[in-house]
Coordinates of C-alpha atoms and ligand atoms in Angstrom, one line a residue:
X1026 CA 52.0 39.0 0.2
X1027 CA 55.2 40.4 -1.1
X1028 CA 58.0 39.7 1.4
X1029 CA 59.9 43.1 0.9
X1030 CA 56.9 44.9 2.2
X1031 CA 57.7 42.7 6.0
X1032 CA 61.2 44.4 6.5
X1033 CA 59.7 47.8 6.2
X1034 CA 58.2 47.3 9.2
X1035 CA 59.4 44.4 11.0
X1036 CA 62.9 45.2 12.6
X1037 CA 63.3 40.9 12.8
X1038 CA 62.2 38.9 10.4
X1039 CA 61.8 35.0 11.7
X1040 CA 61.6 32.5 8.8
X1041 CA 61.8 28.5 8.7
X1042 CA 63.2 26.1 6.1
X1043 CA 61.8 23.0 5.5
X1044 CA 61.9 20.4 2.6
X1045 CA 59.9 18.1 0.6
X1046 CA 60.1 14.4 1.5
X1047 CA 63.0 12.3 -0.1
X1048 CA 62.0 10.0 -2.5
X1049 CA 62.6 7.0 -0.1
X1050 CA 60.0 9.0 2.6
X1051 CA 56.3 9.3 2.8
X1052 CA 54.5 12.3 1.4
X1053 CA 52.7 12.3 5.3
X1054 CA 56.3 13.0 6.4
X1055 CA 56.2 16.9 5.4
X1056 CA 52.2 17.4 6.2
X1057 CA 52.9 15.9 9.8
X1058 CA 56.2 18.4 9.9
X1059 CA 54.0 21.3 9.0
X1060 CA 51.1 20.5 11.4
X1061 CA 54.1 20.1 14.3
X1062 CA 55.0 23.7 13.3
X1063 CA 51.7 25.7 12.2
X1064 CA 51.7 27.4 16.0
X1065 CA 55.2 28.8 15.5
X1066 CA 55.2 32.8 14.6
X1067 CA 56.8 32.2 11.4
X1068 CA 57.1 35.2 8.8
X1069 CA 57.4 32.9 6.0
X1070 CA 58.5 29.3 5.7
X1071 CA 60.6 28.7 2.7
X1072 CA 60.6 25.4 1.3
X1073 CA 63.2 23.5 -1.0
X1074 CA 63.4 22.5 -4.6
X1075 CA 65.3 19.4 -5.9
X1076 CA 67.8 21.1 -8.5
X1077 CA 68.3 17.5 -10.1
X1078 CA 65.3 15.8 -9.1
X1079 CA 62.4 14.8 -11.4
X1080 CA 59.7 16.8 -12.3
X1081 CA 57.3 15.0 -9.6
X1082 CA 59.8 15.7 -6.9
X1083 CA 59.8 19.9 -8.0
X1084 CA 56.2 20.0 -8.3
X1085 CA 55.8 19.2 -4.4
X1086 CA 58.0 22.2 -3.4
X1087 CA 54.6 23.8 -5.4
X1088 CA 52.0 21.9 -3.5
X1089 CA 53.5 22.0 -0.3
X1090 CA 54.0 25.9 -0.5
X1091 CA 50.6 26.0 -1.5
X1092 CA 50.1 24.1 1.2
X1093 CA 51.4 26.6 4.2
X1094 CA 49.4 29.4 2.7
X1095 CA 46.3 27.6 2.4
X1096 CA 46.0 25.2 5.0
X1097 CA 48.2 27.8 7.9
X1098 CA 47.7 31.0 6.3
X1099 CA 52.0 31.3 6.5
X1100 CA 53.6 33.0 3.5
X1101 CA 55.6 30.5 1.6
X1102 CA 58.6 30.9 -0.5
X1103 CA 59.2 28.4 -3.0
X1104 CA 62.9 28.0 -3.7
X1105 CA 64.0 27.4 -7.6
X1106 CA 66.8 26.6 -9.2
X1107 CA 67.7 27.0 -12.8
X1108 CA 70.8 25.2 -13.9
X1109 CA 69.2 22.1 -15.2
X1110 CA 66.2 23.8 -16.8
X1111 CA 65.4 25.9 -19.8
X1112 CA 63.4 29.1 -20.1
X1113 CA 60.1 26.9 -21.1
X1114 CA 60.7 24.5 -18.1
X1115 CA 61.0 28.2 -16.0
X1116 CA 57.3 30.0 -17.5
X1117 CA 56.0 26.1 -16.9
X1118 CA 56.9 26.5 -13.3
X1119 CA 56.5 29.9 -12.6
X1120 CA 52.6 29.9 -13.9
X1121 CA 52.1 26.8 -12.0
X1122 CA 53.3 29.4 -8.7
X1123 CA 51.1 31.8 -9.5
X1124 CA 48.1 29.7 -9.9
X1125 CA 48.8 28.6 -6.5
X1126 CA 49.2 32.3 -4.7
X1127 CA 52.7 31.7 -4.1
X1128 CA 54.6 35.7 -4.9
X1129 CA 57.7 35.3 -3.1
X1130 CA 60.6 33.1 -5.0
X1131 CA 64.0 32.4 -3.3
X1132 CA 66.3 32.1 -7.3
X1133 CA 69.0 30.1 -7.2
X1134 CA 71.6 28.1 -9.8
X1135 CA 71.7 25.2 -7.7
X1136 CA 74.8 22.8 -7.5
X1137 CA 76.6 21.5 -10.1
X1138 CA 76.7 17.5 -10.7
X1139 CA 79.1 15.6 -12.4
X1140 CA 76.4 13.5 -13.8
X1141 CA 74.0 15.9 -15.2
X1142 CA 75.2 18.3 -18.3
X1143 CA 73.4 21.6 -17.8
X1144 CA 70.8 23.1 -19.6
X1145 CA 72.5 26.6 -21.3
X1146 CA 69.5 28.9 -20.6
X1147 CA 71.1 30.1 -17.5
X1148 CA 74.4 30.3 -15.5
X1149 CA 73.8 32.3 -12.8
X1150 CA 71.4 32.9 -10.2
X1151 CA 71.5 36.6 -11.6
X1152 CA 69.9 35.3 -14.7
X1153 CA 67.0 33.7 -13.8
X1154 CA 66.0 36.8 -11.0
X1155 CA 66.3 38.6 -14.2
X1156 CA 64.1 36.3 -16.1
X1157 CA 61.8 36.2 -13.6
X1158 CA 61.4 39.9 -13.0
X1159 CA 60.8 40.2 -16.1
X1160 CA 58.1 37.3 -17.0
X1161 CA 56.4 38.6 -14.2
X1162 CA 57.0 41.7 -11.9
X1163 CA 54.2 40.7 -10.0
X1164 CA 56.9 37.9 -8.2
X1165 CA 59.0 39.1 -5.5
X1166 CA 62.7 37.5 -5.9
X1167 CA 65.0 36.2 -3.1
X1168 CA 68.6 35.5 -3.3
X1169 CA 71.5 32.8 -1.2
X1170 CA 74.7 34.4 -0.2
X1171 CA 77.6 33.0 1.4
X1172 CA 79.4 34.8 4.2
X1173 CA 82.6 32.6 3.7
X1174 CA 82.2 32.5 0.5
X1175 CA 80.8 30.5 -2.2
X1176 CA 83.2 27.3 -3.1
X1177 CA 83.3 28.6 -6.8
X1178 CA 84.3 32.2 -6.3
X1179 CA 88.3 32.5 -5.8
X1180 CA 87.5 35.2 -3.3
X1181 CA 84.7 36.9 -0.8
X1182 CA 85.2 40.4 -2.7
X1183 CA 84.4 38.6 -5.9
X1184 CA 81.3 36.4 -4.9
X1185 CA 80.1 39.8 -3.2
X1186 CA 80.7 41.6 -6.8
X1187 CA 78.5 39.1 -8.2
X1188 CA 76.2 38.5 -5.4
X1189 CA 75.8 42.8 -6.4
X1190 CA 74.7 41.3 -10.0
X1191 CA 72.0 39.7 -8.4
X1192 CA 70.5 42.6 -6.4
X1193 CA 70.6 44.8 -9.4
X1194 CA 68.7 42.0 -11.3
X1195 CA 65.8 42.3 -9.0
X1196 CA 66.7 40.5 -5.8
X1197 CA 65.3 42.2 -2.6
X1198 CA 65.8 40.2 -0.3
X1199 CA 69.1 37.2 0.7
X1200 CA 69.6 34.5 2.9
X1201 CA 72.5 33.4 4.1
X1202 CA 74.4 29.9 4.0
X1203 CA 74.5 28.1 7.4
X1204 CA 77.4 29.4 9.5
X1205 CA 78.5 28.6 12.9
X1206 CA 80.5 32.0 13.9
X1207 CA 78.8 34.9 14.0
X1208 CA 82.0 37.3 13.2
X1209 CA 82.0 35.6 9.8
X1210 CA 78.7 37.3 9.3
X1211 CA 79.5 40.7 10.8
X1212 CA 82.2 40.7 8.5
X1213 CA 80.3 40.1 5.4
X1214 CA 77.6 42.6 6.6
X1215 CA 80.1 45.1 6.6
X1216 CA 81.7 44.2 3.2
X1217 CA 78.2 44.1 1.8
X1218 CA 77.9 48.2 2.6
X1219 CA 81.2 49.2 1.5
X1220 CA 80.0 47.5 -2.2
X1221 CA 76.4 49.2 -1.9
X1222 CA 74.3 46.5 -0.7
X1223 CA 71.8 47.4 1.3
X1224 CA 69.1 44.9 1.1
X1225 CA 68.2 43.3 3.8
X1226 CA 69.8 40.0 4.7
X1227 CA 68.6 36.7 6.8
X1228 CA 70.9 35.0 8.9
X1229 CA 70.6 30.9 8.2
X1230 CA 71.0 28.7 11.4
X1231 CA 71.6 25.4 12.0
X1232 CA 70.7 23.6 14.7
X1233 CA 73.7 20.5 15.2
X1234 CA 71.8 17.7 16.1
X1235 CA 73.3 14.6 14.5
X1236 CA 77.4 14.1 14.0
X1237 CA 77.3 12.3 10.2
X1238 CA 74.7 14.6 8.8
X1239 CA 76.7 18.1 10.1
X1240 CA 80.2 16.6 9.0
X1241 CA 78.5 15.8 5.8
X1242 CA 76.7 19.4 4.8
X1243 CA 79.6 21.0 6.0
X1244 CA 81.9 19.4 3.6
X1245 CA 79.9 19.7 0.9
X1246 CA 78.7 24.2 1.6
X1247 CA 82.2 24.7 2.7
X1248 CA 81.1 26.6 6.0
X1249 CA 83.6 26.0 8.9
X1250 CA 83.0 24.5 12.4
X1251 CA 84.7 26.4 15.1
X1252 CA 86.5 24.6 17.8
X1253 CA 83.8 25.5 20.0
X1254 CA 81.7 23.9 18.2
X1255 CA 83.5 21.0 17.0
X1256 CA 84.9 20.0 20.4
X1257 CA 81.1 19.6 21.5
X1258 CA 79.9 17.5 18.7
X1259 CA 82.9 15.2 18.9
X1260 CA 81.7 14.9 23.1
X1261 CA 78.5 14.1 22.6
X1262 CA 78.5 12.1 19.3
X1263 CA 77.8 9.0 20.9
X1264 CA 74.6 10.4 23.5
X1265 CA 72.1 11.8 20.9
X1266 CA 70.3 13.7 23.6
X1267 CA 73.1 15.4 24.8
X1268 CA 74.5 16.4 21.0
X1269 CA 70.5 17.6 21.0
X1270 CA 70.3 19.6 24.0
X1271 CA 73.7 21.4 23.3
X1272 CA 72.9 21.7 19.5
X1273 CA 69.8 23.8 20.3
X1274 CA 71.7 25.6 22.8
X1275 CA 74.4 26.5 20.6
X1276 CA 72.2 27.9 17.7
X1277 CA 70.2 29.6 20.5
X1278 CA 73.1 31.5 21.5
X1279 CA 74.0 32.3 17.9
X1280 CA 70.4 33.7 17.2
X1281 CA 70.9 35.9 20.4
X1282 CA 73.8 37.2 19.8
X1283 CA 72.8 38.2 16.0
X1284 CA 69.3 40.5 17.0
X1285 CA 71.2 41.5 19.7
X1286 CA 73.7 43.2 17.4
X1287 CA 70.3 44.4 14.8
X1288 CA 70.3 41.2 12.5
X1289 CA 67.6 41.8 10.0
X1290 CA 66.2 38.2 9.2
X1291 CA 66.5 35.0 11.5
X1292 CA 66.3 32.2 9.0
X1293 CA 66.0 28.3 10.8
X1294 CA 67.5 25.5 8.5
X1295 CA 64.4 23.0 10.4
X1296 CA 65.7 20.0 8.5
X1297 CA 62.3 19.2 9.3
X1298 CA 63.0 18.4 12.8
X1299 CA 59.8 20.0 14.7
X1300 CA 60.9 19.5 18.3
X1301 CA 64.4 21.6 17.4
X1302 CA 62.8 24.1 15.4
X1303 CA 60.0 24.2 18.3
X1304 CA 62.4 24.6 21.5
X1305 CA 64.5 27.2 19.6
X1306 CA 61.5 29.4 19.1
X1307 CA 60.3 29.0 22.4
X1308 CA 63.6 30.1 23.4
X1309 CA 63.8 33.6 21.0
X1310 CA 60.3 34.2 20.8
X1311 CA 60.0 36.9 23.7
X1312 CA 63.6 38.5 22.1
X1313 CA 62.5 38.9 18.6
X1314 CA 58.9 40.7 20.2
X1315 CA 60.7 42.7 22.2
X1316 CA 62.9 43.8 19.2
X1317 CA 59.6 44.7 16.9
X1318 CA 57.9 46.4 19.5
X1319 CA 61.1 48.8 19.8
Ligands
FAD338 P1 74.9 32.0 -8.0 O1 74.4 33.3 -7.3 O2 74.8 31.9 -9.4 O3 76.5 31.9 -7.5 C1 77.2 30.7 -7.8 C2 78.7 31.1 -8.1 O4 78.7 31.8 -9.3 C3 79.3 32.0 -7.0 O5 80.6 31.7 -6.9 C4 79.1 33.4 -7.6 O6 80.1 34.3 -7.2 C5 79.3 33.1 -9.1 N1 78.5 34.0 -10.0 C6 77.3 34.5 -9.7 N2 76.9 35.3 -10.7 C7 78.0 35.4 -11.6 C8 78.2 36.1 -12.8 N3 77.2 36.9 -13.3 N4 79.4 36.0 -13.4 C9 80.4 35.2 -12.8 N5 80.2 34.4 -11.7 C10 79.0 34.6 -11.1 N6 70.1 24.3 -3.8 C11 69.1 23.5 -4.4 O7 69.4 22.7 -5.2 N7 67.8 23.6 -3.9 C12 67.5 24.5 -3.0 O8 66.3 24.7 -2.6 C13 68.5 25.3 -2.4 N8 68.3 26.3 -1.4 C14 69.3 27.1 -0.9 C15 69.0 28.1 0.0 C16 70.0 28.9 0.5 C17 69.6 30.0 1.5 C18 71.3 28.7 0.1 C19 72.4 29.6 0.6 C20 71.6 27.8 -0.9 C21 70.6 26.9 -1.4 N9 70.9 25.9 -2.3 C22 69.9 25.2 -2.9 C23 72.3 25.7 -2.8 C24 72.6 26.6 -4.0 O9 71.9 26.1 -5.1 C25 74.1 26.4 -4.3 O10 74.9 27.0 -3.2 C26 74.6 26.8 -5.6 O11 76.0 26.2 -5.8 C27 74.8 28.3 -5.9 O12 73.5 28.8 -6.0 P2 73.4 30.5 -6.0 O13 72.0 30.7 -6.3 O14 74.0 31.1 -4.9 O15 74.3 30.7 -7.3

């Protein structure tokens, strides 16, 4: 199923994020994650691609999106970078999707390394919507945006300029970066209209549940904590329950507060956690009916 078609009548979309198993981690790891989650009403469930990994590591992004729509009958999206590849490496992959039912594609650069030189097929994110549009029109193409802006863009009026490059390649649909305060996201929503983008957009979430691994994707997506926020993690840093508990409240509250105010797309950063991304869906489920039966 193409993914645009849900927003035409869905007034929430509710999406989950999960990722294939480090190299260090069982395969059983992500099949035991999925089967802990196949009861929750997802819309889709996206699922990650390693932008440097090896070619074994990419292809299980395939077989695990293959995977949720075969074995749960949930749409996948498979995410796909393009910085390190080349146009072959891309028709490779994309064929290999389509041989496995997956339509929907979340395009992305992915992040630069200091120890890999990348390929020169394509810069942008833009490019390789573009590409893929055009290999096969058949895909439906997803984009990231950044409501406090991408590190590389000197400004939020310039990433949203290009962000526009990427909608008028083909993109349909975006997801958001992980942010912590909702007005950063009102305020992007409303600089998105005033440059003509209308398409609709996925809030990401996530849930705080462990001190080391928050600091550490902060720092590196360049989202900021509020003092809210902070104050709590640096309470309960030391009683894992209690950083849980307040964690899933907190991202509750945020998912609240966003369909509350007519967010189009609820998108759960899982971290392949099932018992968080379980409790906050118990928690929103009745809201996000309620909203779709409006
Ligand atoms: P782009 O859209 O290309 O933007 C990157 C920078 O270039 C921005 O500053 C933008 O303003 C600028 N730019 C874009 N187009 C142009 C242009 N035409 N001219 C000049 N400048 C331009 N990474 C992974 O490796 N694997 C994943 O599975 C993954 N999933 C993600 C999911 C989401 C929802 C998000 C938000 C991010 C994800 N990432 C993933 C991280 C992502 O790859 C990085 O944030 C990366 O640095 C940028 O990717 P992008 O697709 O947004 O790039």
């Amino acid at each position: 199923m193409d993914l645009s078609n849900l927003f035409r009548y869905k007034k929430v979309v509710y999406s989950l994020e999960v990722f294939p198993p480090k190299k260090t981690s069982s395969v059983d790891t992500i099949y035991n994650t999925l089967y802990g989650l196949r009861g929750l009403p997802a819309d889709f469930i996206s699922v990650t691609y390693g932008a440097g990994g090896s070619d074994t590591q990419r292809s299980k992004t395939c077989e695990i999106a293959s995977l949720i729509k075969t074995e749960y009958q949930i749409e996948p999206v498979s995410h796909l970078t393009c910085l390190n590849s080349t146009k072959d490496d891309i028709r490779r992959t994309l064929d290999t999707l389509k041989e496995h039912g997956v339509q929907n594609i979340l395009a992305l650069r992915g992040d630069k390394s200091p120890t890999v030189e990348p390929k020169e097929d394509f810069q942008h994110a833009s490019d390789l919507t573009e590409f893929i549009k055009n290999y096969d029109a058949g895909f439906n193409v997803m984009g990231a945006c950044y409501p406090e802006c991408h590190c590389d863009s000197d400004t939020l009026d310039e990433d949203i300029d290009n962000l526009k490059r990427k909608i008028d390649a083909g993109a349909s649909h975006l997801i958001t970066q992980l942010f912590f305060n909702n007005d950063h996201f009102y305020e992007f929503m409303d600089k998105l209209v005033q440059k003509g983008i209308t398409a609709p957009v996925s809030a990401g979430i996530m849930p705080v549940t462990n001190k080391s691994q928050i600091e550490r994707t902060v720092s590196m997506c360049g989202a900021s904590l509020p003092r809210k926020l902070s104050t709590m993690i640096n309470k309960y840093a030391d009683d894992p329950q209690a950083l849980k508990d307040a964690g899933i409240a907190y991202a509750t509250n945020q998912i609240i507060d966003l369909i509350a105010n007519d967010v189009r797309g609820i998108h759960l950063y899982t971290m392949n956690n099932v018992e968080t991304a379980t409790r906050i869906t118990g928690s929103i489920e009745s809201i996000i009916k309620s909203s779709n039966r409006v």
